[in-house]
Amino acid sequence: MCVLSGVIARREQGFTLLEALTVVAILAFVASLAVPVFSAAKARYLDMAASDLAQALRFAHAEAVRTHIAHGVHLDEDDTRIRLYRYDTAIDYGVHHPLRKQPYEILYESVGNPVFVASKSLKFKNLSINYQTNIAFAGGSGIPGSSSVGASEPLEYAYFVLQYGEQKRTVSLSSIGGRVDIQ
């Protein structure tokens, strides 16, 4: 015991229950403010990823109409990469992004992009669902179809479901005119 100015000082060994509850209440309040912000950020990030895919489909369609050479979109087997290609006599992945001037591709489930392709459904006339991973837009007309060897089969429907956390966006490609929608 130490006596200073007539007051007995004691050594404190921890926090009182009131202090601990106050800190927990403040942390809970701050966390409740942060959760909606993170949720909104996920939605914006997912919207951007869906927009990127829609723009890639629209760009391939526009290039096919403009150049009269078939252009298409290829989704890798593991659904982690989408690449644009030109289809003259063989598939050529030399299509470049108009602004970045680099090969036009979108990477999913990578370091900078946690969005992933949750599911896809590609259906071409006379082919089984998801048989193809390519969608080709016919040169000149831009009509979407398969890019299989031999005769190209017309597209019946194409859906890509992108997911980030619990949120999802669907990018669909219409068989008539190559219209792209995001839902």
Coordinates of N, CA and C in Angstrom, one line a residue:
M1 N 0.8 -1.2 0.0 CA 0.0 0.0 0.0 C 0.9 1.2 0.0
C2 N 0.4 2.2 -0.7 CA 1.1 3.4 -0.8 C 0.2 4.6 -0.5
V3 N 0.7 5.5 0.3 CA -0.1 6.6 0.8 C 0.4 7.9 0.1
L4 N -0.5 8.5 -0.7 CA -0.2 9.7 -1.4 C -1.3 10.8 -1.1
S5 N -0.9 11.8 -0.5 CA -1.8 12.9 -0.1 C -3.0 12.4 0.6
G6 N -2.9 11.4 1.4 CA -4.0 10.9 2.2 C -4.9 10.0 1.5
V7 N -4.6 9.6 0.3 CA -5.5 8.7 -0.5 C -4.7 7.4 -0.7
I8 N -5.4 6.3 -0.4 CA -4.7 5.0 -0.6 C -4.8 4.6 -2.1
A9 N -3.7 4.4 -2.8 CA -3.7 4.0 -4.2 C -3.7 2.5 -4.3
R10 N -4.4 2.0 -5.3 CA -4.4 0.5 -5.5 C -4.0 0.3 -6.9
R11 N -3.5 -0.9 -7.1 CA -3.0 -1.3 -8.4 C -4.2 -1.9 -9.2
E12 N -4.5 -1.4 -10.4 CA -5.6 -2.0 -11.2 C -5.1 -3.1 -12.0
Q13 N -5.9 -4.2 -12.0 CA -5.4 -5.5 -12.7 C -6.3 -5.7 -14.0
G14 N -7.2 -5.0 -14.3 CA -8.1 -5.3 -15.5 C -9.1 -4.2 -15.7
F15 N -10.2 -4.6 -16.4 CA -11.2 -3.6 -16.7 C -12.5 -4.0 -15.9
T16 N -13.2 -3.0 -15.6 CA -14.5 -3.3 -15.0 C -15.5 -3.8 -16.0
L17 N -16.5 -4.4 -15.5 CA -17.6 -5.0 -16.4 C -18.2 -3.8 -17.2
L18 N -18.4 -2.7 -16.6 CA -19.0 -1.6 -17.3 C -18.1 -1.1 -18.5
E19 N -16.8 -1.0 -18.3 CA -15.9 -0.7 -19.3 C -15.9 -1.7 -20.5
A20 N -15.8 -2.9 -20.1 CA -15.8 -4.0 -21.2 C -17.1 -3.9 -22.0
L21 N -18.3 -3.8 -21.3 CA -19.5 -3.7 -22.1 C -19.6 -2.5 -22.9
T22 N -19.0 -1.4 -22.5 CA -19.0 -0.1 -23.3 C -18.2 -0.3 -24.6
V23 N -17.1 -1.0 -24.5 CA -16.2 -1.2 -25.6 C -16.9 -2.2 -26.6
V24 N -17.5 -3.2 -26.1 CA -18.3 -4.2 -27.0 C -19.4 -3.5 -27.7
A25 N -20.1 -2.6 -27.0 CA -21.3 -1.9 -27.6 C -20.8 -0.9 -28.7
I26 N -19.7 -0.3 -28.5 CA -19.1 0.6 -29.5 C -18.7 -0.2 -30.7
L27 N -18.0 -1.3 -30.5 CA -17.6 -2.1 -31.6 C -18.8 -2.7 -32.4
A28 N -19.8 -3.1 -31.7 CA -21.0 -3.6 -32.4 C -21.7 -2.5 -33.2
F29 N -21.7 -1.3 -32.7 CA -22.3 -0.2 -33.4 C -21.5 0.1 -34.7
V30 N -20.2 0.2 -34.6 CA -19.3 0.4 -35.8 C -19.5 -0.7 -36.8
A31 N -19.5 -2.0 -36.3 CA -19.7 -3.1 -37.3 C -21.1 -3.0 -38.0
S32 N -22.1 -2.6 -37.3 CA -23.4 -2.5 -37.9 C -23.4 -1.4 -39.0
L33 N -22.6 -0.4 -38.8 CA -22.5 0.6 -39.9 C -21.8 0.1 -41.1
A34 N -20.8 -0.7 -40.8 CA -19.9 -1.2 -41.9 C -20.5 -2.3 -42.8
V35 N -21.4 -3.1 -42.2 CA -22.0 -4.2 -43.0 C -22.7 -3.8 -44.2
P36 N -23.6 -2.8 -44.2 CA -24.3 -2.3 -45.4 C -23.3 -1.8 -46.4
V37 N -22.3 -1.1 -46.0 CA -21.3 -0.6 -46.9 C -20.6 -1.7 -47.7
F38 N -20.2 -2.8 -47.0 CA -19.6 -3.9 -47.7 C -20.6 -4.6 -48.6
S39 N -21.8 -4.7 -48.2 CA -22.9 -5.3 -49.1 C -23.1 -4.5 -50.3
A40 N -23.1 -3.2 -50.2 CA -23.3 -2.4 -51.4 C -22.1 -2.4 -52.3
A41 N -20.9 -2.6 -51.7 CA -19.7 -2.7 -52.5 C -19.7 -4.0 -53.3
K42 N -20.2 -5.1 -52.7 CA -20.3 -6.3 -53.4 C -21.2 -6.2 -54.6
A43 N -22.3 -5.5 -54.4 CA -23.3 -5.4 -55.5 C -22.7 -4.6 -56.6
R44 N -22.0 -3.5 -56.3 CA -21.4 -2.7 -57.3 C -20.3 -3.5 -58.1
Y45 N -19.5 -4.3 -57.4 CA -18.5 -5.1 -58.0 C -19.1 -6.1 -58.9
L46 N -20.2 -6.7 -58.5 CA -20.9 -7.7 -59.3 C -21.5 -7.0 -60.5
D47 N -22.1 -5.9 -60.4 CA -22.6 -5.1 -61.5 C -21.6 -4.8 -62.5
M48 N -20.4 -4.4 -62.1 CA -19.3 -4.1 -63.0 C -18.9 -5.4 -63.7
A49 N -18.8 -6.5 -63.1 CA -18.4 -7.8 -63.7 C -19.4 -8.2 -64.8
A50 N -20.7 -8.0 -64.4 CA -21.8 -8.4 -65.4 C -21.7 -7.4 -66.6
S51 N -21.4 -6.2 -66.3 CA -21.3 -5.2 -67.4 C -20.1 -5.5 -68.3
D52 N -19.0 -5.9 -67.7 CA -17.8 -6.3 -68.5 C -18.2 -7.5 -69.5
L53 N -18.9 -8.5 -69.0 CA -19.3 -9.6 -69.8 C -20.2 -9.2 -70.9
A54 N -21.2 -8.3 -70.6 CA -22.2 -7.8 -71.6 C -21.4 -7.0 -72.6
Q55 N -20.5 -6.2 -72.2 CA -19.7 -5.4 -73.2 C -18.9 -6.3 -74.1
A56 N -18.3 -7.4 -73.6 CA -17.5 -8.3 -74.4 C -18.4 -8.9 -75.4
L57 N -19.6 -9.4 -75.0 CA -20.6 -10.0 -76.0 C -21.0 -8.9 -77.1
R58 N -21.2 -7.7 -76.6 CA -21.6 -6.7 -77.6 C -20.5 -6.3 -78.5
F59 N -19.3 -6.3 -78.0 CA -18.1 -5.9 -78.8 C -17.9 -7.0 -79.9
A60 N -18.0 -8.3 -79.5 CA -17.8 -9.4 -80.5 C -18.9 -9.3 -81.6
H61 N -20.1 -9.0 -81.2 CA -21.2 -8.8 -82.1 C -20.9 -7.7 -83.1
A62 N -20.6 -6.5 -82.5 CA -20.3 -5.3 -83.3 C -19.1 -5.6 -84.3
E63 N -18.1 -6.2 -83.9 CA -16.9 -6.5 -84.7 C -17.3 -7.4 -85.9
A64 N -18.2 -8.4 -85.6 CA -18.6 -9.3 -86.6 C -19.4 -8.6 -87.7
V65 N -20.3 -7.7 -87.3 CA -21.0 -6.9 -88.2 C -20.1 -5.9 -89.0
R66 N -19.2 -5.3 -88.3 CA -18.4 -4.2 -88.9 C -17.4 -4.8 -89.9
T67 N -16.7 -5.9 -89.5 CA -15.6 -6.5 -90.3 C -16.1 -7.6 -91.3
H68 N -17.3 -8.0 -91.2 CA -17.8 -9.2 -92.0 C -17.0 -10.4 -91.8
I69 N -16.3 -10.5 -90.6 CA -15.6 -11.7 -90.2 C -16.2 -12.2 -88.9
A70 N -16.5 -13.5 -88.8 CA -17.1 -14.0 -87.6 C -16.2 -13.7 -86.4
H71 N -16.8 -13.2 -85.3 CA -16.1 -13.0 -84.0 C -16.9 -13.8 -83.0
G72 N -16.3 -14.1 -81.9 CA -17.0 -14.9 -80.9 C -16.4 -14.7 -79.5
V73 N -17.0 -15.4 -78.6 CA -16.7 -15.4 -77.2 C -16.5 -16.9 -76.8
H74 N -15.3 -17.2 -76.1 CA -15.0 -18.5 -75.6 C -14.9 -18.5 -74.1
L75 N -15.7 -19.4 -73.5 CA -15.6 -19.6 -72.0 C -14.8 -20.9 -71.8
D76 N -13.7 -20.7 -71.1 CA -12.9 -21.9 -70.8 C -13.6 -23.0 -70.0
E77 N -13.2 -24.2 -70.1 CA -13.8 -25.3 -69.5 C -14.1 -25.2 -68.0
D78 N -13.1 -24.5 -67.3 CA -13.3 -24.4 -65.9 C -14.0 -23.1 -65.5
D79 N -14.6 -22.4 -66.5 CA -15.4 -21.2 -66.3 C -14.7 -20.1 -65.6
T80 N -13.4 -20.0 -65.7 CA -12.7 -18.9 -65.1 C -12.2 -17.8 -66.0
R81 N -12.3 -18.0 -67.3 CA -11.8 -17.1 -68.3 C -12.7 -17.0 -69.5
I82 N -13.0 -15.8 -69.9 CA -13.7 -15.5 -71.2 C -12.8 -14.8 -72.1
R83 N -12.6 -15.3 -73.3 CA -11.8 -14.6 -74.3 C -12.6 -14.4 -75.6
L84 N -12.2 -13.3 -76.2 CA -12.8 -13.0 -77.5 C -11.9 -13.5 -78.6
Y85 N -12.5 -13.9 -79.7 CA -11.7 -14.4 -80.8 C -12.3 -14.0 -82.2
R86 N -11.5 -14.1 -83.2 CA -11.9 -13.9 -84.5 C -11.9 -15.3 -85.2
Y87 N -12.9 -15.6 -86.0 CA -13.0 -16.9 -86.6 C -13.0 -16.7 -88.2
D88 N -11.9 -16.8 -88.8 CA -11.8 -16.6 -90.2 C -11.7 -18.1 -90.8
T89 N -10.5 -18.6 -90.8 CA -10.3 -20.0 -91.2 C -10.0 -20.9 -90.0
A90 N -9.6 -20.2 -88.9 CA -9.3 -20.9 -87.7 C -9.6 -19.9 -86.5
I91 N -9.7 -20.4 -85.3 CA -9.9 -19.5 -84.2 C -8.6 -18.7 -83.9
D92 N -8.7 -17.4 -83.8 CA -7.6 -16.5 -83.6 C -7.9 -15.6 -82.4
Y93 N -7.2 -15.8 -81.3 CA -7.5 -15.1 -80.0 C -6.8 -13.7 -80.0
G94 N -6.5 -13.2 -81.2 CA -5.8 -11.9 -81.3 C -6.7 -10.7 -81.3
V95 N -7.9 -10.9 -80.8 CA -8.8 -9.7 -80.7 C -8.4 -8.9 -79.5
H96 N -8.2 -7.6 -79.7 CA -7.7 -6.7 -78.6 C -8.8 -5.8 -78.1
H97 N -8.7 -5.5 -76.8 CA -9.7 -4.6 -76.2 C -9.5 -3.2 -76.9
P98 N -10.5 -2.5 -77.2 CA -10.4 -1.2 -78.0 C -9.6 -0.1 -77.2
L99 N -9.7 -0.2 -75.9 CA -9.0 0.9 -75.1 C -7.7 0.4 -74.5
R100 N -7.6 -0.8 -74.0 CA -6.4 -1.3 -73.3 C -5.4 -1.8 -74.3
K101 N -5.8 -2.1 -75.5 CA -4.9 -2.6 -76.6 C -4.2 -3.9 -76.2
Q102 N -4.8 -4.7 -75.3 CA -4.3 -6.0 -74.9 C -5.4 -7.0 -75.3
P103 N -5.0 -8.3 -75.4 CA -6.0 -9.3 -75.7 C -7.3 -9.2 -74.9
Y104 N -8.4 -9.3 -75.5 CA -9.7 -9.1 -74.8 C -10.0 -10.3 -74.1
E105 N -9.9 -10.3 -72.8 CA -10.3 -11.4 -71.9 C -10.7 -10.9 -70.6
I106 N -11.5 -11.7 -69.9 CA -12.0 -11.4 -68.6 C -11.7 -12.6 -67.7
L107 N -11.0 -12.4 -66.6 CA -10.6 -13.4 -65.7 C -11.6 -13.4 -64.5
Y108 N -12.1 -14.6 -64.1 CA -12.9 -14.7 -63.0 C -12.2 -15.6 -61.9
E109 N -12.6 -15.4 -60.7 CA -12.0 -16.1 -59.5 C -10.5 -15.9 -59.5
S110 N -10.0 -14.7 -59.8 CA -8.6 -14.4 -59.8 C -8.3 -13.5 -58.6
V111 N -7.0 -13.0 -58.5 CA -6.7 -12.2 -57.4 C -7.5 -10.9 -57.4
G112 N -7.6 -10.3 -58.5 CA -8.3 -9.0 -58.6 C -9.8 -9.1 -58.8
N113 N -10.3 -10.3 -59.0 CA -11.7 -10.5 -59.3 C -12.3 -11.7 -58.6
P114 N -13.0 -11.5 -57.5 CA -13.6 -12.6 -56.7 C -14.9 -13.1 -57.3
V115 N -15.4 -12.4 -58.3 CA -16.7 -12.9 -58.9 C -16.4 -14.2 -59.7
F116 N -17.4 -15.1 -59.7 CA -17.2 -16.3 -60.4 C -18.5 -16.6 -61.2
V117 N -18.3 -17.5 -62.2 CA -19.4 -17.9 -63.1 C -20.1 -19.1 -62.3
A118 N -21.2 -18.8 -61.7 CA -21.9 -19.8 -60.9 C -22.5 -20.9 -61.8
S119 N -23.1 -20.5 -62.9 CA -23.6 -21.4 -63.9 C -23.7 -20.8 -65.2
K120 N -23.8 -21.6 -66.2 CA -24.0 -21.1 -67.6 C -24.9 -22.1 -68.3
S121 N -25.7 -21.6 -69.2 CA -26.5 -22.4 -70.0 C -26.5 -22.0 -71.5
L122 N -25.8 -22.7 -72.3 CA -25.7 -22.4 -73.7 C -26.5 -23.5 -74.5
K123 N -27.4 -23.1 -75.3 CA -28.2 -24.1 -76.1 C -28.2 -23.6 -77.5
F124 N -27.7 -24.5 -78.4 CA -27.8 -24.3 -79.8 C -28.7 -25.3 -80.4
K125 N -29.3 -25.0 -81.5 CA -30.2 -25.9 -82.2 C -29.5 -27.1 -82.6
N126 N -30.1 -28.3 -82.4 CA -29.5 -29.6 -82.7 C -28.3 -30.0 -81.9
L127 N -27.9 -29.3 -80.8 CA -26.8 -29.6 -80.0 C -27.3 -29.7 -78.5
S128 N -26.7 -30.5 -77.7 CA -27.2 -30.6 -76.3 C -26.7 -29.4 -75.5
I129 N -27.4 -29.1 -74.4 CA -27.1 -28.0 -73.6 C -25.7 -28.0 -73.1
N130 N -25.0 -26.9 -73.2 CA -23.6 -26.7 -72.7 C -22.6 -27.6 -73.4
Y131 N -23.0 -28.1 -74.6 CA -22.1 -28.9 -75.4 C -21.0 -28.0 -75.9
Q132 N -21.3 -26.8 -76.3 CA -20.3 -25.8 -76.8 C -19.9 -24.8 -75.7
T133 N -18.7 -24.3 -75.8 CA -18.2 -23.2 -74.9 C -17.9 -22.0 -75.7
N134 N -18.3 -22.0 -77.0 CA -18.1 -20.9 -77.9 C -19.4 -20.3 -78.4
I135 N -19.5 -19.0 -78.5 CA -20.6 -18.4 -79.1 C -20.0 -17.5 -80.2
A136 N -20.3 -17.8 -81.5 CA -19.8 -17.1 -82.6 C -20.9 -16.2 -83.2
F137 N -20.5 -15.0 -83.6 CA -21.4 -14.1 -84.2 C -21.0 -14.1 -85.7
A138 N -22.0 -14.4 -86.6 CA -21.7 -14.5 -88.0 C -21.2 -13.2 -88.6
G139 N -20.2 -13.3 -89.5 CA -19.7 -12.1 -90.1 C -20.7 -11.4 -91.0
G140 N -20.9 -10.1 -90.8 CA -21.8 -9.4 -91.6 C -23.2 -9.2 -90.9
S141 N -23.8 -10.3 -90.5 CA -25.1 -10.3 -89.9 C -25.1 -10.2 -88.4
G142 N -24.1 -10.8 -87.8 CA -24.0 -10.8 -86.3 C -24.9 -11.8 -85.6
I143 N -25.5 -12.7 -86.4 CA -26.4 -13.7 -85.8 C -25.6 -14.6 -84.9
P144 N -25.9 -14.8 -83.7 CA -25.2 -15.7 -82.8 C -25.4 -17.2 -83.1
G145 N -24.3 -18.0 -83.1 CA -24.5 -19.4 -83.3 C -23.3 -20.2 -82.7
S146 N -23.2 -21.5 -82.9 CA -22.0 -22.2 -82.5 C -20.9 -22.1 -83.5
S147 N -19.7 -22.3 -83.0 CA -18.5 -22.2 -83.9 C -17.9 -23.6 -84.1
S148 N -18.7 -24.6 -84.1 CA -18.2 -26.0 -84.3 C -17.8 -26.2 -85.7
V149 N -17.0 -27.2 -85.9 CA -16.5 -27.5 -87.2 C -17.6 -27.9 -88.1
G150 N -17.7 -27.4 -89.3 CA -18.8 -27.7 -90.2 C -19.8 -26.6 -90.1
A151 N -21.1 -27.0 -90.2 CA -22.1 -26.0 -90.2 C -22.3 -25.5 -88.8
S152 N -22.5 -24.1 -88.8 CA -22.8 -23.5 -87.5 C -24.2 -23.6 -87.2
E153 N -24.5 -24.0 -85.9 CA -25.9 -24.2 -85.5 C -26.3 -22.9 -84.8
P154 N -27.6 -22.4 -85.1 CA -28.0 -21.1 -84.5 C -28.2 -21.3 -82.9
L155 N -28.0 -20.2 -82.3 CA -28.2 -20.1 -80.8 C -29.7 -20.1 -80.5
E156 N -30.0 -20.9 -79.5 CA -31.4 -20.8 -79.0 C -31.5 -19.9 -77.8
Y157 N -30.5 -20.1 -76.9 CA -30.4 -19.2 -75.7 C -29.0 -19.3 -75.1
A158 N -28.6 -18.3 -74.4 CA -27.4 -18.3 -73.6 C -27.6 -17.5 -72.3
Y159 N -27.2 -18.1 -71.2 CA -27.3 -17.4 -69.9 C -26.0 -17.6 -69.1
F160 N -25.5 -16.6 -68.5 CA -24.4 -16.7 -67.7 C -24.8 -16.1 -66.3
V161 N -24.7 -16.9 -65.3 CA -25.0 -16.4 -63.9 C -23.7 -16.1 -63.2
L162 N -23.5 -14.9 -62.8 CA -22.3 -14.4 -62.1 C -22.6 -14.3 -60.6
Q163 N -21.7 -14.7 -59.8 CA -22.0 -14.6 -58.3 C -20.8 -14.1 -57.6
Y164 N -21.2 -13.3 -56.5 CA -20.2 -12.7 -55.6 C -20.8 -12.8 -54.2
G165 N -20.4 -13.6 -53.4 CA -21.0 -13.8 -52.1 C -22.4 -14.5 -52.3
E166 N -23.4 -13.9 -51.8 CA -24.8 -14.4 -52.0 C -25.5 -13.8 -53.1
Q167 N -24.9 -12.7 -53.7 CA -25.6 -12.0 -54.7 C -25.3 -12.5 -56.1
K168 N -26.2 -12.4 -57.0 CA -26.1 -13.0 -58.4 C -26.6 -12.0 -59.4
R169 N -26.0 -12.1 -60.6 CA -26.5 -11.3 -61.8 C -26.5 -12.3 -62.9
T170 N -27.5 -12.2 -63.8 CA -27.6 -13.0 -65.0 C -27.4 -12.2 -66.2
V171 N -26.5 -12.6 -67.1 CA -26.3 -12.0 -68.4 C -26.8 -12.9 -69.4
S172 N -27.8 -12.4 -70.2 CA -28.4 -13.3 -71.2 C -28.2 -12.7 -72.6
L173 N -28.1 -13.6 -73.6 CA -27.8 -13.3 -75.0 C -29.0 -13.8 -75.8
S174 N -29.7 -12.9 -76.5 CA -30.9 -13.3 -77.3 C -30.4 -13.9 -78.6
S175 N -31.2 -14.9 -79.0 CA -30.9 -15.5 -80.3 C -31.2 -14.6 -81.5
I176 N -32.1 -13.7 -81.3 CA -32.5 -12.8 -82.4 C -31.8 -11.5 -82.2
G177 N -30.9 -11.2 -83.1 CA -30.2 -9.9 -83.1 C -29.0 -9.8 -82.1
G178 N -28.8 -10.8 -81.3 CA -27.6 -10.7 -80.4 C -27.8 -9.7 -79.3
R179 N -29.0 -9.5 -78.9 CA -29.3 -8.5 -77.8 C -28.8 -9.1 -76.5
V180 N -28.1 -8.3 -75.7 CA -27.5 -8.7 -74.4 C -28.3 -7.9 -73.3
D181 N -28.7 -8.7 -72.3 CA -29.4 -8.1 -71.1 C -28.8 -8.5 -69.8
I182 N -28.8 -7.7 -68.8 CA -28.4 -8.0 -67.5 C -29.5 -7.9 -66.5
Q183 N -29.7 -9.0 -65.7 CA -30.8 -9.0 -64.7 C -30.2 -9.2 -63.4

